[in-house]
Amino acid sequence: MTNVKTRQLSVNGVKRTVDAPANETLLETLRRIGAVEVKCGCEKGDCGACAVLLDGEAVDSCLTLTGTVGERAITTVKGLGGAENPHPLQTAFADLGAAQCGYCTPGMIIATQSLLTNDTDTPDEADIRLALSGNLCRCTGYTKIYDAVLDGARAMREAEAAK
Amino acid sequence: MYANFDLLVPDELDQALTMIGGAKTAEDCAPLGGGTNLVVDMRASGKAPAALVSVARLPGLRGITIAEGTVTLGAATTVSDLLRDPRMLEVGAAMVDGSRVFAGQMVRNTATVAGNICCGSPAADLVPPLLALGASVTLRSAGGERTVPLDEYFTGYKTSVRRPDELLTSISWPVPAENSASRFYKLGRRKGDAITMVGVSVLVGMKDGVCSEVRIALGAVGPCVFRAKTAETVLKGKAPSPELVEQAARKAMEEAAPIDDVRATGAYRKQQVQVLVRRLLNQTIESLS
Amino acid sequence: MNKMDSAVPGEQNVSYRQIGKPRTRIDSPGKVFGKTPYAGDYVMPNMLHAKVLRSKLPSARMTRLDVSKARDLPGVACVLTYKDLKIGTVATDIPAQTGFRRRDTDQQILVDEIVRYQGEPIALVAAESVEIAEHALSLIEVELEPVPGVYDVFEAQKPDAPKVFGDDNIVASYKVRKGDVEAGFAAAETIVENTFRTQYIEHAFLEPEVGLGWEDEQGVINIRTSTQAVETFRYIADAIGIPHSKVRIRGALVGGGFGGKCDVTVELYIALLTLKTGRPVRLGYTREDSFYGHGKRHPFIISHKTGFAKDGRITASKIDITSESGPYAFMSPYVLMYATEAGPGPYLVDNVHIDSRSVATNNMYTSAFRGFGATQACIAYEQQMDEAAKVLGMDPIELRRINLLKTGDAIATGFEVQSAVWTEECMDRAWAALGEKPKDEGAIRYGHGIAAYQQGYGRMIWLHDTAEGWVGVEMDGTVVVRSGMTDIGAGQTSSLAQIAGELLGVDMMDITVYNSDSSTTPLAGTSSATRGLYMSGNAVRNAATAVRNRLAARAAQHFGVADSDIDFADSRVFVASDREKSLPFKELIATCASEGIHRSELAIFRAPFGDWIDPETGQGQVHPDYTYGAHAVQVAVDTETGEVTILKSVGAHDVGQCVNIAAVEGQIEGGVAQGHGYALSEELIYKDGCLVTPSLSEYLCPTSMDSPRIECIILESRSGLGPFGAKGIGEPGHTPAASAVANAVADAIGARVHDFPLTPEKIARAVSATRDNG
Ligand SMILES: Cc1cc2nc3c(=O)[nH]c(=O)nc-3n(C[C@H](O)[C@H](O)[C@H](O)COP(=O)(O)OP(=O)(O)OC[C@H]3O[C@@H](n4cnc5c(N)ncnc54)[C@H](O)[C@@H]3O)c2cc1C
Ligand code: FES
Ligand code: FES
């Protein structure tokens, strides 16, 4: 382990100081510091299980070198919400049965959040299918995921309108 | 396992050019864009350049400008940036086609246009559209800058005229003339996140009933992406007809020199060049009349 | 979208409070909030990291193995080779409850001399970090001398073929002789013959194999791992040479299994390294390891010769089945049995002749995969039915209708099915859901395809399957369920909570399910063979019913009514005939506790037991019962490029009784997507035994872009052997999906591609062949 540098990362709003070698990926760093909700399925960008938001945009953390993250805010599925303050997408995924084994779920929710904030907040099924094609799910056949995204997006729009 | 390397994160383009300035080969020092190629390759090979210079977030290197009849993409413009800009449909529809079938969302959010060109893959999906649009690339080193037509950029399988001390800083093409249309089609083994079996892009411009501009670019059927120039000449300056389109498609097929691999045989790829060139020419021509 | 039917004599009036309702699963919140710990998320202080060195060649003799440099590398705690093993082999059989095991099919743990497949483990390393372990692997000196191998099932059966397994490379073989096929063919008006081939398939569960082992204060080797079967602890104990009671497997919620996490993989290596080092050891497979490191779905070659009478009735069915087992047995004999039993499909055929065999090669070994051979059988018999319809000039639906099995009819093995057989209704409804076929436009042609099926659920009855389950009520009225069953993402634990909750009148969210711990939860067997809900659901139902009966007796005494007049709901106890009279559940519990009334129960459920089918005729009972249904697909095929777009995909199944509707639909939808991939894009390609597609960018599972919304039509006959009349649906949802796609493609292009997967290239070639032929 050469070229280790001390870096400041912002993970779900919390500043973390980590020593990361130059060749460490963000996936490795995050799991090493306990953010194990970020899943590893391939380490090649093929599955999307490792997706996190960098300043609101979803990336595969397995393809991102930690040293290039800089001051960008890292958000994992835990950063979106929890039992006390569930994010509408989390509620929709749970209630509509969109998580089976659940291993793809953190990445799916992150990719969806990125779609809704960066591309469109009123996605149709074609938008959803395009936005999630980098997130493999081997359990659900995607149908309930499409439903959950549509439902979660609607809930988010309603929440926004109520503000 | 990743080999060790030094990771340099410059704040300014000039700094980056200095860092890369001493590179004699790509093993000494290489630019790192989104990393969607490089990081995967380093993992697969267990090898890495001695140093990487991160260029994806350099100020001024990301963005799309359309001015004075020219479309210019900063080198670090991402595939998602292309999809999010509604003007792209007007000035480079083939790029939108290419971006929509490109990888999955996270890779699109990260992958840069420069990285797609510089990885040199014959299956790079933005290169056929860029060739069809008649793009040029700007290469810059600490010593200066030059602009190279993309058509003259590749010299073979993963080789190009770019020197190791040069960065690709921007890509530009003329705003297509009125009454012209461009398309790209990617044939893959599946619909989402696939590696291209055959990629075809065409641009046709019509003036006074004849094809004033014709560019046909082929991906994944040769050592690098290339233009099917004999096919182009079949139509250029002529009034399009089904026979000429068919003839151009056949010529394009003859120009293709694909290999067999796990995705498809060369024979199938060749045949598909004909199918897709014919189809895209018909679609573009029809959309113009 | 979902149509619920429940029309069954006798049971119409039963209404459930939780069963069958669209409830959020108890495991969902943890998953969506990122709180669920998977096996790979556990770490321990002082933990070592392990790696496996694999053979690069598929068939070789190891002439040299020197690990000294690796052992000397600082940070390496342990390197194990075959020389360090007390016992060199491990069982490859089903970890059944009876302890029965085919000893002759054990596998070498680490290569001692002969390499039989590419990726076979040669050495294990445990080190202070993953990096050091990887470095150590590179320092191990191995010399492998290639030995001629055999990579084709027909070559492997030739007398002079290299021997990979036994003295004839035959891992198992079966026969079915029912009626008189020759007479049947003689009576036939038309005879249709076809051969169909299927490919090697990868499970591609999203979570690669992973586990963490440690030794506890009693010297027990504990292994926290992602598995479908905690019962493997016995095989691991046998393989490392310690008593069964000294190995404990603790599951976690599993990131997908589909049959691929039934066999022993990482857990054995972890056990060996933990035992050797005395330190906690973590071994996580990379995706590439996973491609090389677990058994795949069997390729099959199935030939059908079917005789039809003038009216379309099947007069005889002669089927020849060959499956590829790779070099070790694993589940191959059982998978072959399923395929053999399912050979002629859900049709009544009086004259059946089946020969089947599983053949060893030096390609990757094969084992369990959702459907367990019944899927491959379906791919053959349902394509055969469509081909026959074409030859006979009949409508494929009508041809099927004439031949479908009904309740009481004998299947291929002579067993008369007792439960509802609603194939016809499923078929009609799935087909109707497709609607009109769109008009062809240019190169695009549309096609509709149907496939019906029969799939056994539960284990083969001679395996004497049992499952135990424990239910207890806490002092505050919440409920605890203990079951050894693993939860592989299908909602297994949640269904148990729903069942216990239904019977005890406690909401499922107030129920905690402890599961998949081989030493503290009652053993329930693997989550495979569509036996999870059937076996464990019944065990938990038995346990909850016993507890309920005791509590009801005490409540009846309190209210002065008959036991049968007591009802439990919403955490209260009611007098059913006078609902004003009620008591909070926890008050009843307090009373019971103070009086020493037993508030928990350990129950066992025994599936029907029986003997092997007759080895000469294949006649007898194989499975306790069967699930039936059908799948329909609409595709658009680009006849020039050969690309297929699935537009509609509809599964109609009689599930007996839904326990959790979202979970049932989820099983169907997920199984269907795997079926789409099976038919169109997925394929592990081995070239002379070497895998050329070891990544998820080369092995192509369907993405969202490939996956339309899948429609489920769920019928409930309440006639199954599972709890509340449920039938199994874990595998069945998948079974007919690929066949339906193949039939739809053939319908669209007017030609058939007999070899899976139907790649664009093969389809384009088939289209041009039909053109060339006129
Ligand atoms: C899962 C997955 C799916 C993919 N799907 C597709 C697809 O559908 N179509 C497709 O075309 N590609 C695909 N790719 C490949 C890859 O994403 C693209 O080629 C991408 O455009 C590369 O861009 P990047 O910025 O990530 O490049 P990097 O990986 O950062 O760099 C690639 C190469 O370009 C060089 N480079 C980068 N920037 C510069 C610069 N400014 N000047 C000079 N050299 C530079 C690097 O040194 C390196 O050699 C996929 C990759 C993955 C992991
Ligand atoms: S682990 Fe990053 S995409 Fe699969
Ligand atoms: S729920 Fe298992 S992979 Fe998506």
PDB file of C-alpha atoms and ligand atoms in Angstrom, chain A residues 42 44-47 60 62-63 134, chain B residues 20 26 29-41 49 52-53 55-56 58 61 74-79 98-99 101-104 107-108 110-128 138-140 153 162-164 166-171 184 186 190 192-196, chain C residues 696-697, ligand 1:
ATOM      1  CA  CYS A  42     -18.838  -7.146  -9.723  1.00  0.00           C
ATOM      2  CA  LYS A  44     -16.471  -3.671 -12.975  1.00  0.00           C
ATOM      3  CA  GLY A  45     -19.401  -1.344 -13.450  1.00  0.00           C
ATOM      4  CA  ASP A  46     -21.606  -4.146 -14.695  1.00  0.00           C
ATOM      5  CA  CYS A  47     -24.172  -4.444 -11.887  1.00  0.00           C
ATOM      6  CA  ASP A  60     -20.617   3.285  -9.620  1.00  0.00           C
ATOM      7  CA  CYS A  62     -16.362   0.579  -7.819  1.00  0.00           C
ATOM      8  CA  LEU A  63     -15.187   2.619 -10.814  1.00  0.00           C
ATOM      9  CA  GLY A 134     -26.990  -0.302 -15.279  1.00  0.00           C
TER      10      GLY A 134
ATOM     11  CA  ILE B  20       1.529  14.857 -18.274  1.00  0.00           C
ATOM     12  CA  ALA B  26       1.157   5.840 -21.766  1.00  0.00           C
ATOM     13  CA  CYS B  29       1.509   8.812 -17.092  1.00  0.00           C
ATOM     14  CA  ALA B  30      -2.017   8.697 -18.454  1.00  0.00           C
ATOM     15  CA  PRO B  31      -5.010  10.982 -18.207  1.00  0.00           C
ATOM     16  CA  LEU B  32      -7.893   9.683 -16.122  1.00  0.00           C
ATOM     17  CA  GLY B  33     -11.324  10.759 -17.293  1.00  0.00           C
ATOM     18  CA  GLY B  34     -14.350   9.120 -15.758  1.00  0.00           C
ATOM     19  CA  GLY B  35     -12.289   5.994 -15.277  1.00  0.00           C
ATOM     20  CA  THR B  36     -14.967   3.735 -16.644  1.00  0.00           C
ATOM     21  CA  ASN B  37     -12.496   2.213 -19.038  1.00  0.00           C
ATOM     22  CA  LEU B  38      -9.239   2.741 -17.297  1.00  0.00           C
ATOM     23  CA  VAL B  39     -10.224   1.471 -13.861  1.00  0.00           C
ATOM     24  CA  VAL B  40     -11.766  -1.666 -15.339  1.00  0.00           C
ATOM     25  CA  ASP B  41      -8.703  -2.271 -17.514  1.00  0.00           C
ATOM     26  CA  PRO B  49       0.524   3.569 -15.575  1.00  0.00           C
ATOM     27  CA  LEU B  52      -2.725   9.041 -13.467  1.00  0.00           C
ATOM     28  CA  VAL B  53      -3.749  12.637 -13.946  1.00  0.00           C
ATOM     29  CA  VAL B  55      -8.884  15.472 -15.809  1.00  0.00           C
ATOM     30  CA  ALA B  56     -12.592  14.802 -15.443  1.00  0.00           C
ATOM     31  CA  LEU B  58     -10.906  20.382 -14.531  1.00  0.00           C
ATOM     32  CA  LEU B  61     -13.305  21.103 -19.621  1.00  0.00           C
ATOM     33  CA  GLY B  74     -15.410  19.969 -23.561  1.00  0.00           C
ATOM     34  CA  ALA B  75     -13.357  16.805 -23.239  1.00  0.00           C
ATOM     35  CA  ALA B  76     -14.866  15.957 -19.888  1.00  0.00           C
ATOM     36  CA  THR B  77     -18.452  16.318 -21.042  1.00  0.00           C
ATOM     37  CA  THR B  78     -20.243  13.179 -19.929  1.00  0.00           C
ATOM     38  CA  VAL B  79     -22.630  10.999 -21.849  1.00  0.00           C
ATOM     39  CA  GLY B  98     -25.471   6.847 -29.269  1.00  0.00           C
ATOM     40  CA  SER B  99     -25.875   8.219 -25.766  1.00  0.00           C
ATOM     41  CA  VAL B 101     -27.802   3.077 -25.846  1.00  0.00           C
ATOM     42  CA  PHE B 102     -24.589   3.770 -23.977  1.00  0.00           C
ATOM     43  CA  ALA B 103     -23.943   1.627 -20.885  1.00  0.00           C
ATOM     44  CA  GLY B 104     -26.172   2.230 -17.870  1.00  0.00           C
ATOM     45  CA  VAL B 107     -21.515   4.885 -16.349  1.00  0.00           C
ATOM     46  CA  ARG B 108     -23.240   7.507 -18.490  1.00  0.00           C
ATOM     47  CA  THR B 110     -19.266   9.342 -15.383  1.00  0.00           C
ATOM     48  CA  ALA B 111     -17.990   8.410 -18.822  1.00  0.00           C
ATOM     49  CA  THR B 112     -16.488  11.303 -20.760  1.00  0.00           C
ATOM     50  CA  VAL B 113     -16.584  11.870 -24.474  1.00  0.00           C
ATOM     51  CA  ALA B 114     -12.797  12.195 -24.546  1.00  0.00           C
ATOM     52  CA  GLY B 115     -12.441   8.911 -22.722  1.00  0.00           C
ATOM     53  CA  ASN B 116     -14.660   7.233 -25.267  1.00  0.00           C
ATOM     54  CA  ILE B 117     -12.458   8.485 -28.086  1.00  0.00           C
ATOM     55  CA  CYS B 118      -9.141   7.944 -26.343  1.00  0.00           C
ATOM     56  CA  CYS B 119      -9.840   4.413 -25.171  1.00  0.00           C
ATOM     57  CA  GLY B 120      -9.583   3.613 -28.870  1.00  0.00           C
ATOM     58  CA  SER B 121     -12.096   0.804 -28.726  1.00  0.00           C
ATOM     59  CA  PRO B 122     -13.571  -0.139 -32.087  1.00  0.00           C
ATOM     60  CA  ALA B 123     -16.860  -0.578 -30.207  1.00  0.00           C
ATOM     61  CA  ALA B 124     -16.894   2.951 -28.720  1.00  0.00           C
ATOM     62  CA  ASP B 125     -20.427   4.174 -29.299  1.00  0.00           C
ATOM     63  CA  LEU B 126     -19.880   7.901 -29.602  1.00  0.00           C
ATOM     64  CA  VAL B 127     -17.185   7.618 -32.229  1.00  0.00           C
ATOM     65  CA  PRO B 128     -19.358   6.570 -35.203  1.00  0.00           C
ATOM     66  CA  THR B 138      -8.272  19.338 -30.210  1.00  0.00           C
ATOM     67  CA  LEU B 139      -5.084  17.946 -28.709  1.00  0.00           C
ATOM     68  CA  ARG B 140      -3.148  20.091 -26.338  1.00  0.00           C
ATOM     69  CA  TYR B 153      -7.140  10.402 -35.430  1.00  0.00           C
ATOM     70  CA  ARG B 162      -2.247  11.476 -29.879  1.00  0.00           C
ATOM     71  CA  ARG B 163       1.137  11.769 -28.171  1.00  0.00           C
ATOM     72  CA  PRO B 164       1.376  10.662 -24.531  1.00  0.00           C
ATOM     73  CA  GLU B 166      -1.139  15.495 -25.080  1.00  0.00           C
ATOM     74  CA  LEU B 167      -4.587  15.834 -23.652  1.00  0.00           C
ATOM     75  CA  LEU B 168      -7.673  15.751 -25.758  1.00  0.00           C
ATOM     76  CA  THR B 169      -9.336  18.951 -24.639  1.00  0.00           C
ATOM     77  CA  SER B 170     -12.315  19.384 -26.904  1.00  0.00           C
ATOM     78  CA  ILE B 171     -14.335  17.886 -29.711  1.00  0.00           C
ATOM     79  CA  PHE B 184     -26.823   5.893 -35.057  1.00  0.00           C
ATOM     80  CA  LYS B 186     -26.206  -0.112 -32.081  1.00  0.00           C
ATOM     81  CA  ARG B 190     -29.076  -7.473 -25.374  1.00  0.00           C
ATOM     82  CA  GLY B 192     -29.438  -2.610 -22.059  1.00  0.00           C
ATOM     83  CA  ASP B 193     -25.796  -2.072 -21.138  1.00  0.00           C
ATOM     84  CA  ALA B 194     -24.406  -4.116 -24.008  1.00  0.00           C
ATOM     85  CA  ILE B 195     -21.132  -4.175 -25.843  1.00  0.00           C
ATOM     86  CA  THR B 196     -21.676  -3.271 -29.473  1.00  0.00           C
TER      87      THR B 196
ATOM     88  CA  LEU C 696     -21.457  -9.813 -16.176  1.00  0.00           C
ATOM     89  CA  SER C 697     -20.613  -7.889 -19.328  1.00  0.00           C
TER      90      SER C 697
HETATM   91  C1  LIG D   1     -20.334  -1.226 -17.488  1.00  0.00           C
HETATM   92  C2  LIG D   1     -19.745  -0.466 -18.626  1.00  0.00           C
HETATM   93  C3  LIG D   1     -20.491  -0.256 -19.749  1.00  0.00           C
HETATM   94  C4  LIG D   1     -19.966   0.419 -20.825  1.00  0.00           C
HETATM   95  N1  LIG D   1     -20.748   0.595 -21.909  1.00  0.00           N
HETATM   96  C5  LIG D   1     -20.279   1.285 -22.965  1.00  0.00           C
HETATM   97  C6  LIG D   1     -21.096   1.508 -24.097  1.00  0.00           C
HETATM   98  O1  LIG D   1     -22.264   1.111 -24.135  1.00  0.00           O
HETATM   99  N2  LIG D   1     -20.561   2.150 -25.148  1.00  0.00           N
HETATM  100  C7  LIG D   1     -19.276   2.598 -25.122  1.00  0.00           C
HETATM  101  O2  LIG D   1     -18.836   3.180 -26.094  1.00  0.00           O
HETATM  102  N3  LIG D   1     -18.485   2.404 -24.059  1.00  0.00           N
HETATM  103  C8  LIG D   1     -18.957   1.758 -22.990  1.00  0.00           C
HETATM  104  N4  LIG D   1     -18.144   1.560 -21.905  1.00  0.00           N
HETATM  105  C9  LIG D   1     -16.749   1.987 -21.952  1.00  0.00           C
HETATM  106  C10 LIG D   1     -16.487   3.366 -21.338  1.00  0.00           C
HETATM  107  O3  LIG D   1     -17.451   3.704 -20.422  1.00  0.00           O
HETATM  108  C11 LIG D   1     -16.441   4.455 -22.362  1.00  0.00           C
HETATM  109  O4  LIG D   1     -15.474   4.187 -23.328  1.00  0.00           O
HETATM  110  C12 LIG D   1     -16.201   5.827 -21.755  1.00  0.00           C
HETATM  111  O5  LIG D   1     -16.531   6.823 -22.667  1.00  0.00           O
HETATM  112  C13 LIG D   1     -14.798   6.061 -21.307  1.00  0.00           C
HETATM  113  O6  LIG D   1     -14.738   7.353 -20.758  1.00  0.00           O
HETATM  114  P1  LIG D   1     -14.010   7.664 -19.379  1.00  0.00           P
HETATM  115  O7  LIG D   1     -14.095   9.108 -19.171  1.00  0.00           O
HETATM  116  O8  LIG D   1     -14.559   6.850 -18.316  1.00  0.00           O
HETATM  117  O9  LIG D   1     -12.561   7.198 -19.757  1.00  0.00           O
HETATM  118  P2  LIG D   1     -11.361   6.693 -18.867  1.00  0.00           P
HETATM  119  O10 LIG D   1     -11.603   5.311 -18.433  1.00  0.00           O
HETATM  120  O11 LIG D   1     -11.069   7.678 -17.811  1.00  0.00           O
HETATM  121  O12 LIG D   1     -10.214   6.730 -19.929  1.00  0.00           O
HETATM  122  C14 LIG D   1     -10.213   5.922 -21.079  1.00  0.00           C
HETATM  123  C15 LIG D   1      -8.919   6.168 -21.859  1.00  0.00           C
HETATM  124  O13 LIG D   1      -8.899   7.482 -22.364  1.00  0.00           O
HETATM  125  C16 LIG D   1      -7.806   8.210 -21.863  1.00  0.00           C
HETATM  126  N5  LIG D   1      -8.300   9.563 -21.632  1.00  0.00           N
HETATM  127  C17 LIG D   1      -9.374   9.924 -20.880  1.00  0.00           C
HETATM  128  N6  LIG D   1      -9.574  11.247 -20.974  1.00  0.00           N
HETATM  129  C18 LIG D   1      -8.609  11.737 -21.796  1.00  0.00           C
HETATM  130  C19 LIG D   1      -8.303  13.034 -22.288  1.00  0.00           C
HETATM  131  N7  LIG D   1      -9.023  14.104 -21.951  1.00  0.00           N
HETATM  132  N8  LIG D   1      -7.263  13.150 -23.117  1.00  0.00           N
HETATM  133  C20 LIG D   1      -6.526  12.074 -23.475  1.00  0.00           C
HETATM  134  N9  LIG D   1      -6.770  10.838 -23.036  1.00  0.00           N
HETATM  135  C21 LIG D   1      -7.807  10.667 -22.211  1.00  0.00           C
HETATM  136  C22 LIG D   1      -7.374   7.476 -20.642  1.00  0.00           C
HETATM  137  O14 LIG D   1      -6.008   7.653 -20.380  1.00  0.00           O
HETATM  138  C23 LIG D   1      -7.692   6.053 -21.007  1.00  0.00           C
HETATM  139  O15 LIG D   1      -6.686   5.507 -21.786  1.00  0.00           O
HETATM  140  C24 LIG D   1     -18.653   0.897 -20.788  1.00  0.00           C
HETATM  141  C25 LIG D   1     -17.892   0.712 -19.643  1.00  0.00           C
HETATM  142  C26 LIG D   1     -18.434   0.045 -18.565  1.00  0.00           C
HETATM  143  C27 LIG D   1     -17.632  -0.139 -17.338  1.00  0.00           C
END
